[in-house]
Tab-separated table of C-alpha atoms in Angstrom:
chain	number	residue	atom	x	y	z
A	1	MET	CA	0.000	0.000	0.000
A	2	MET	CA	2.821	2.376	0.807
A	3	GLN	CA	4.300	1.891	-2.661
A	4	TRP	CA	1.024	3.042	-4.273
A	5	ILE	CA	1.008	6.192	-2.129
A	6	LYS	CA	4.656	6.805	-2.936
A	7	ASP	CA	4.057	6.378	-6.683
A	8	LYS	CA	0.739	8.247	-6.775
A	9	LYS	CA	2.508	11.513	-7.510
A	10	TYR	CA	4.102	9.960	-10.605
A	11	TYR	CA	0.777	8.630	-11.876
A	12	ILE	CA	-0.786	12.062	-11.423
A	13	LEU	CA	2.211	13.730	-13.086
A	14	PHE	CA	2.084	11.391	-16.084
A	15	ALA	CA	-1.684	11.770	-16.483
A	16	CYS	CA	-1.439	15.572	-16.328
A	17	LEU	CA	1.551	15.706	-18.675
A	18	THR	CA	-0.221	13.495	-21.197
A	19	PHE	CA	-3.364	15.600	-21.045
A	20	VAL	CA	-1.375	18.830	-21.471
A	21	PHE	CA	0.411	17.465	-24.541
A	22	TYR	CA	-2.667	16.017	-26.253
A	23	GLN	CA	-5.631	18.124	-25.098
A	24	SER	CA	-5.464	20.203	-28.282
A	25	SER	CA	-6.669	17.164	-30.243
A	26	ILE	CA	-10.083	17.448	-28.571
A	27	ASP	CA	-10.992	20.278	-30.944
A	28	ASN	CA	-10.065	18.235	-34.034
A	29	GLU	CA	-12.757	17.073	-36.415
A	30	PHE	CA	-12.774	13.753	-38.236
A	31	SER	CA	-9.816	13.028	-40.498
A	32	LEU	CA	-10.047	11.620	-44.006
A	33	ASP	CA	-9.580	7.974	-43.129
A	34	ASP	CA	-12.059	8.066	-40.236
A	35	LYS	CA	-14.744	7.242	-42.815
A	36	PHE	CA	-13.689	3.603	-42.415
A	37	ILE	CA	-15.092	3.709	-38.889
A	38	PHE	CA	-18.590	4.572	-40.077
A	39	ALA	CA	-18.514	1.912	-42.773
A	40	ASN	CA	-17.813	-0.822	-40.224
A	41	ILE	CA	-20.147	-0.088	-37.327
A	42	PRO	CA	-23.923	-0.512	-37.135
A	43	ALA	CA	-26.019	2.448	-38.259
A	44	GLU	CA	-27.410	4.955	-35.797
A	45	GLY	CA	-30.539	3.810	-34.005
A	46	THR	CA	-29.844	0.076	-34.219
A	47	LEU	CA	-30.467	-2.381	-31.402
A	48	PHE	CA	-27.857	-3.105	-28.741
A	49	LYS	CA	-27.355	-6.653	-30.036
A	50	ASP	CA	-26.238	-5.154	-33.365
A	51	VAL	CA	-23.276	-3.517	-31.598
A	52	PHE	CA	-21.688	-6.971	-31.366
A	53	SER	CA	-21.865	-7.426	-35.143
A	54	VAL	CA	-18.477	-5.703	-35.433
A	55	PHE	CA	-16.844	-8.926	-34.246
A	56	ALA	CA	-18.015	-10.621	-37.449
A	57	LYS	CA	-16.737	-7.891	-39.795
A	58	ARG	CA	-13.336	-7.096	-41.173
A	59	PHE	CA	-12.037	-3.538	-41.260
A	60	ASP	CA	-11.017	-4.147	-44.849
A	61	ILE	CA	-9.878	-7.209	-46.775
A	62	LEU	CA	-6.931	-8.023	-44.502
A	63	ASP	CA	-7.453	-6.109	-41.265
A	64	TYR	CA	-9.531	-7.319	-38.342
A	65	ARG	CA	-9.925	-4.654	-35.623
A	66	PRO	CA	-12.904	-5.718	-33.530
A	67	VAL	CA	-11.995	-4.089	-30.200
A	68	ALA	CA	-11.559	-0.597	-31.620
A	69	MET	CA	-14.662	-0.961	-33.786
A	70	PHE	CA	-16.591	-2.258	-30.770
A	71	THR	CA	-15.706	0.883	-28.802
A	72	PHE	CA	-16.944	3.055	-31.677
A	73	ALA	CA	-20.143	1.003	-31.945
A	74	LEU	CA	-20.720	1.397	-28.202
A	75	GLU	CA	-20.016	5.101	-28.442
A	76	GLN	CA	-22.538	5.508	-31.230
A	77	TYR	CA	-25.145	3.371	-29.459
A	78	PHE	CA	-24.956	5.229	-26.143
A	79	LEU	CA	-24.467	8.754	-27.535
A	80	GLY	CA	-26.646	8.455	-30.645
A	81	SER	CA	-23.787	9.333	-32.991
A	82	ILE	CA	-20.033	9.536	-32.990
A	83	ASN	CA	-18.925	12.952	-31.794
A	84	PRO	CA	-15.302	13.742	-32.727
A	85	LYS	CA	-14.694	15.626	-29.467
A	86	ILE	CA	-15.804	12.683	-27.328
A	87	SER	CA	-13.892	10.232	-29.521
A	88	HIS	CA	-10.716	12.289	-29.127
A	89	VAL	CA	-11.209	12.406	-25.343
A	90	ILE	CA	-11.558	8.608	-25.332
A	91	ASN	CA	-8.310	8.284	-27.320
A	92	ILE	CA	-6.550	10.550	-24.818
A	93	VAL	CA	-7.869	8.506	-21.889
A	94	ILE	CA	-6.662	5.276	-23.518
A	95	TYR	CA	-3.259	6.891	-24.119
A	96	ILE	CA	-3.090	8.038	-20.490
A	97	LEU	CA	-3.860	4.488	-19.334
A	98	LEU	CA	-1.154	3.193	-21.661
A	99	CYS	CA	1.425	5.640	-20.294
A	100	LEU	CA	0.553	4.768	-16.692
A	101	LEU	CA	0.832	1.077	-17.518
A	102	ILE	CA	4.234	1.591	-19.153
A	103	TYR	CA	5.506	3.204	-15.963
A	104	TYR	CA	3.942	0.489	-13.791
A	105	VAL	CA	5.468	-2.364	-15.804
A	106	LEU	CA	8.916	-0.819	-16.251
A	107	LYS	CA	9.386	0.095	-12.597
A	108	LYS	CA	8.955	-3.592	-11.711
A	109	LEU	CA	11.891	-4.660	-13.889
A	110	PRO	CA	14.496	-6.576	-11.881
A	111	ILE	CA	17.330	-4.214	-12.740
A	112	LYS	CA	19.248	-1.534	-10.948
A	113	ASN	CA	17.582	1.908	-11.071
A	114	ALA	CA	14.411	0.477	-12.608
A	115	HIS	CA	12.327	3.217	-11.029
A	116	LYS	CA	14.407	6.010	-12.566
A	117	ILE	CA	14.466	4.244	-15.926
A	118	ALA	CA	10.686	3.862	-15.778
A	119	ILE	CA	10.194	7.572	-15.069
A	120	ILE	CA	12.500	8.707	-17.873
A	121	THR	CA	11.082	6.208	-20.364
A	122	THR	CA	7.491	7.142	-19.578
A	123	VAL	CA	8.160	10.874	-19.916
A	124	LEU	CA	9.952	10.332	-23.222
A	125	PHE	CA	7.089	8.129	-24.434
A	126	ILE	CA	4.540	10.808	-23.510
A	127	VAL	CA	6.313	13.731	-25.165
A	128	HIS	CA	7.617	11.972	-28.281
A	129	PRO	CA	5.886	13.540	-31.291
A	130	VAL	CA	5.548	10.280	-33.214
A	131	HIS	CA	2.601	9.344	-30.975
A	132	ALA	CA	0.575	12.403	-31.956
A	133	GLY	CA	-0.702	10.658	-35.073
A	134	VAL	CA	-2.028	7.697	-33.126
A	135	VAL	CA	-3.712	9.832	-30.492
A	136	ASN	CA	-5.110	12.417	-32.926
A	137	ASN	CA	-6.392	9.996	-35.574
A	138	LEU	CA	-9.542	8.224	-34.405
A	139	LYS	CA	-9.047	5.300	-36.762
A	140	SER	CA	-5.747	4.600	-35.012
A	141	ARG	CA	-7.463	3.635	-31.763
A	142	ASP	CA	-6.567	0.042	-32.638
A	143	GLY	CA	-2.870	0.952	-32.322
A	144	LEU	CA	-3.489	2.298	-28.825
A	145	PHE	CA	-5.311	-0.882	-27.872
A	146	SER	CA	-2.566	-3.065	-29.369
A	147	MET	CA	0.126	-1.492	-27.229
A	148	LEU	CA	-2.115	-1.355	-24.155
A	149	PHE	CA	-2.862	-5.071	-24.461
A	150	MET	CA	0.812	-5.827	-25.104
A	151	PHE	CA	1.845	-4.170	-21.838
A	152	LEU	CA	-0.997	-5.905	-19.999
A	153	ALA	CA	0.334	-9.208	-21.315
A	154	ILE	CA	3.896	-8.344	-20.290
A	155	ASN	CA	2.650	-7.431	-16.833
A	156	ALA	CA	0.758	-10.729	-16.534
């Protein structure tokens, strides 16, 4: 329990830093390739059981992205339509969870100075500009989920 209290300041710092860096994406509209989202989720006003139909569809000929499409289908079902502001907030929240998980997993490494390495790595991961495309592009939510699930698997 004491370790959680000790690390709480880092979790808060990372969450705030991530939000500061990516909050500008909330005002973004849909991008050109976000049209693929609408083509692969049930239409507005469908029944809740239709939300699960995304697990039987492919994103395109080769890609299968059911988890990301499921989140969009849920978003549309509960909110009536997909709002780009809400979708961008969801992407930021997923990215914050990913950054917190990176810190959590790396600080448990059985190496000298693992805690310091975890802090530096997490900060560099948060501020690196290459991640802006994944956070800002709604269609790239599958990339966020892929890395989130990878770190969950490493932690397990």
